[in-house]
Amino acid sequence: MAKKEGALELEGTVVEALPNAMFRVELANGHKVLATISGKMRQHY
């Protein structure tokens, strides 16, 4: 799979599931971000 230039890939823990396949995620450094899923994961969510 080709990687998009400028895209970030990080790991974290989902702390809250929000509507429309959005999630509040806490990263290892303590920052909280709003994340979404895409591709086949979104199709089967």
mmCIF file of N, CA and C in Angstrom:
data_model
loop_
_atom_site.group_PDB
_atom_site.id
_atom_site.type_symbol
_atom_site.label_atom_id
_atom_site.label_comp_id
_atom_site.label_asym_id
_atom_site.label_seq_id
_atom_site.Cartn_x
_atom_site.Cartn_y
_atom_site.Cartn_z
ATOM 1 N N MET A 1 0.845 -1.175 0.000
ATOM 2 C CA MET A 1 0.000 0.000 0.000
ATOM 3 C C MET A 1 0.889 1.237 0.000
ATOM 4 N N ALA A 2 0.572 2.182 -0.847
ATOM 5 C CA ALA A 2 1.350 3.409 -0.931
ATOM 6 C C ALA A 2 0.997 4.336 0.226
ATOM 7 N N LYS A 3 2.009 4.946 0.788
ATOM 8 C CA LYS A 3 1.805 5.901 1.883
ATOM 9 C C LYS A 3 1.599 7.291 1.294
ATOM 10 N N LYS A 4 0.686 8.047 1.886
ATOM 11 C CA LYS A 4 0.468 9.423 1.452
ATOM 12 C C LYS A 4 1.581 10.300 1.999
ATOM 13 N N GLU A 5 2.058 11.190 1.168
ATOM 14 C CA GLU A 5 3.104 12.106 1.607
ATOM 15 C C GLU A 5 2.498 13.128 2.562
ATOM 16 N N GLY A 6 3.123 13.318 3.699
ATOM 17 C CA GLY A 6 2.641 14.278 4.676
ATOM 18 C C GLY A 6 1.667 13.694 5.679
ATOM 19 N N ALA A 7 1.311 12.427 5.528
ATOM 20 C CA ALA A 7 0.376 11.794 6.466
ATOM 21 C C ALA A 7 1.127 11.361 7.720
ATOM 22 N N LEU A 8 0.443 11.410 8.856
ATOM 23 C CA LEU A 8 1.023 10.971 10.123
ATOM 24 C C LEU A 8 0.426 9.630 10.511
ATOM 25 N N GLU A 9 1.247 8.768 11.069
ATOM 26 C CA GLU A 9 0.769 7.488 11.573
ATOM 27 C C GLU A 9 1.277 7.349 12.998
ATOM 28 N N LEU A 10 0.351 7.375 13.967
ATOM 29 C CA LEU A 10 0.697 7.318 15.380
ATOM 30 C C LEU A 10 -0.123 6.237 16.058
ATOM 31 N N GLU A 11 0.320 5.805 17.224
ATOM 32 C CA GLU A 11 -0.433 4.837 18.011
ATOM 33 C C GLU A 11 -0.920 5.500 19.281
ATOM 34 N N GLY A 12 -2.113 5.096 19.714
ATOM 35 C CA GLY A 12 -2.685 5.652 20.925
ATOM 36 C C GLY A 12 -3.795 4.761 21.434
ATOM 37 N N THR A 13 -4.483 5.227 22.463
ATOM 38 C CA THR A 13 -5.575 4.491 23.084
ATOM 39 C C THR A 13 -6.870 5.261 22.881
ATOM 40 N N VAL A 14 -7.898 4.563 22.397
ATOM 41 C CA VAL A 14 -9.206 5.192 22.217
ATOM 42 C C VAL A 14 -9.822 5.409 23.589
ATOM 43 N N VAL A 15 -10.158 6.654 23.904
ATOM 44 C CA VAL A 15 -10.768 6.961 25.197
ATOM 45 C C VAL A 15 -12.252 7.269 25.065
ATOM 46 N N GLU A 16 -12.714 7.566 23.831
ATOM 47 C CA GLU A 16 -14.130 7.865 23.634
ATOM 48 C C GLU A 16 -14.505 7.617 22.174
ATOM 49 N N ALA A 17 -15.605 6.896 21.959
ATOM 50 C CA ALA A 17 -16.144 6.698 20.613
ATOM 51 C C ALA A 17 -17.205 7.761 20.368
ATOM 52 N N LEU A 18 -17.069 8.481 19.270
ATOM 53 C CA LEU A 18 -17.982 9.562 18.915
ATOM 54 C C LEU A 18 -18.792 9.160 17.678
ATOM 55 N N PRO A 19 -19.846 9.908 17.347
ATOM 56 C CA PRO A 19 -20.630 9.592 16.146
ATOM 57 C C PRO A 19 -19.798 9.716 14.867
ATOM 58 N N ASN A 20 -20.285 9.099 13.805
ATOM 59 C CA ASN A 20 -19.684 9.187 12.461
ATOM 60 C C ASN A 20 -18.271 8.627 12.393
ATOM 61 N N ALA A 21 -18.022 7.527 13.086
ATOM 62 C CA ALA A 21 -16.726 6.835 13.047
ATOM 63 C C ALA A 21 -15.575 7.743 13.475
ATOM 64 N N MET A 22 -15.830 8.632 14.431
ATOM 65 C CA MET A 22 -14.792 9.495 14.985
ATOM 66 C C MET A 22 -14.459 9.003 16.386
ATOM 67 N N PHE A 23 -13.223 9.204 16.792
ATOM 68 C CA PHE A 23 -12.762 8.726 18.089
ATOM 69 C C PHE A 23 -11.869 9.766 18.733
ATOM 70 N N ARG A 24 -11.965 9.897 20.063
ATOM 71 C CA ARG A 24 -11.022 10.710 20.819
ATOM 72 C C ARG A 24 -9.935 9.750 21.282
ATOM 73 N N VAL A 25 -8.698 10.033 20.914
ATOM 74 C CA VAL A 25 -7.570 9.136 21.153
ATOM 75 C C VAL A 25 -6.525 9.842 21.998
ATOM 76 N N GLU A 26 -6.009 9.133 23.010
ATOM 77 C CA GLU A 26 -4.920 9.669 23.826
ATOM 78 C C GLU A 26 -3.620 9.037 23.359
ATOM 79 N N LEU A 27 -2.667 9.884 22.985
ATOM 80 C CA LEU A 27 -1.370 9.419 22.508
ATOM 81 C C LEU A 27 -0.445 9.129 23.683
ATOM 82 N N ALA A 28 0.654 8.458 23.403
ATOM 83 C CA ALA A 28 1.606 8.069 24.443
ATOM 84 C C ALA A 28 2.187 9.284 25.169
ATOM 85 N N ASN A 29 2.296 10.422 24.473
ATOM 86 C CA ASN A 29 2.871 11.620 25.100
ATOM 87 C C ASN A 29 1.835 12.416 25.895
ATOM 88 N N GLY A 30 0.584 11.901 26.003
ATOM 89 C CA GLY A 30 -0.441 12.558 26.794
ATOM 90 C C GLY A 30 -1.377 13.463 26.012
ATOM 91 N N HIS A 31 -1.044 13.774 24.768
ATOM 92 C CA HIS A 31 -1.917 14.610 23.949
ATOM 93 C C HIS A 31 -3.175 13.834 23.577
ATOM 94 N N LYS A 32 -4.305 14.538 23.495
ATOM 95 C CA LYS A 32 -5.555 13.936 23.036
ATOM 96 C C LYS A 32 -5.887 14.516 21.671
ATOM 97 N N VAL A 33 -6.241 13.644 20.735
ATOM 98 C CA VAL A 33 -6.550 14.072 19.373
ATOM 99 C C VAL A 33 -7.883 13.480 18.937
ATOM 100 N N LEU A 34 -8.481 14.091 17.926
ATOM 101 C CA LEU A 34 -9.694 13.582 17.313
ATOM 102 C C LEU A 34 -9.263 12.804 16.075
ATOM 103 N N ALA A 35 -9.667 11.538 15.987
ATOM 104 C CA ALA A 35 -9.211 10.679 14.897
ATOM 105 C C ALA A 35 -10.399 10.041 14.192
ATOM 106 N N THR A 36 -10.164 9.584 12.977
ATOM 107 C CA THR A 36 -11.176 8.889 12.201
ATOM 108 C C THR A 36 -10.559 7.643 11.577
ATOM 109 N N ILE A 37 -11.405 6.701 11.184
ATOM 110 C CA ILE A 37 -10.918 5.523 10.479
ATOM 111 C C ILE A 37 -11.278 5.671 9.012
ATOM 112 N N SER A 38 -10.581 4.957 8.155
ATOM 113 C CA SER A 38 -10.845 5.079 6.726
ATOM 114 C C SER A 38 -10.649 3.737 6.039
ATOM 115 N N GLY A 39 -10.951 3.714 4.770
ATOM 116 C CA GLY A 39 -10.746 2.514 3.968
ATOM 117 C C GLY A 39 -11.635 1.360 4.386
ATOM 118 N N LYS A 40 -11.072 0.155 4.356
ATOM 119 C CA LYS A 40 -11.844 -1.047 4.673
ATOM 120 C C LYS A 40 -12.298 -1.069 6.120
ATOM 121 N N MET A 41 -11.536 -0.465 7.023
ATOM 122 C CA MET A 41 -11.963 -0.414 8.421
ATOM 123 C C MET A 41 -13.267 0.372 8.540
ATOM 124 N N ARG A 42 -13.391 1.459 7.793
ATOM 125 C CA ARG A 42 -14.608 2.269 7.855
ATOM 126 C C ARG A 42 -15.787 1.526 7.228
ATOM 127 N N GLN A 43 -15.554 0.782 6.151
ATOM 128 C CA GLN A 43 -16.622 0.035 5.487
ATOM 129 C C GLN A 43 -17.241 -0.998 6.412
ATOM 130 N N HIS A 44 -16.442 -1.602 7.266
ATOM 131 C CA HIS A 44 -16.909 -2.702 8.107
ATOM 132 C C HIS A 44 -17.133 -2.299 9.553
ATOM 133 N N TYR A 45 -17.087 -1.007 9.867
ATOM 134 C CA TYR A 45 -17.258 -0.545 11.244
ATOM 135 C C TYR A 45 -18.708 -0.564 11.631
#
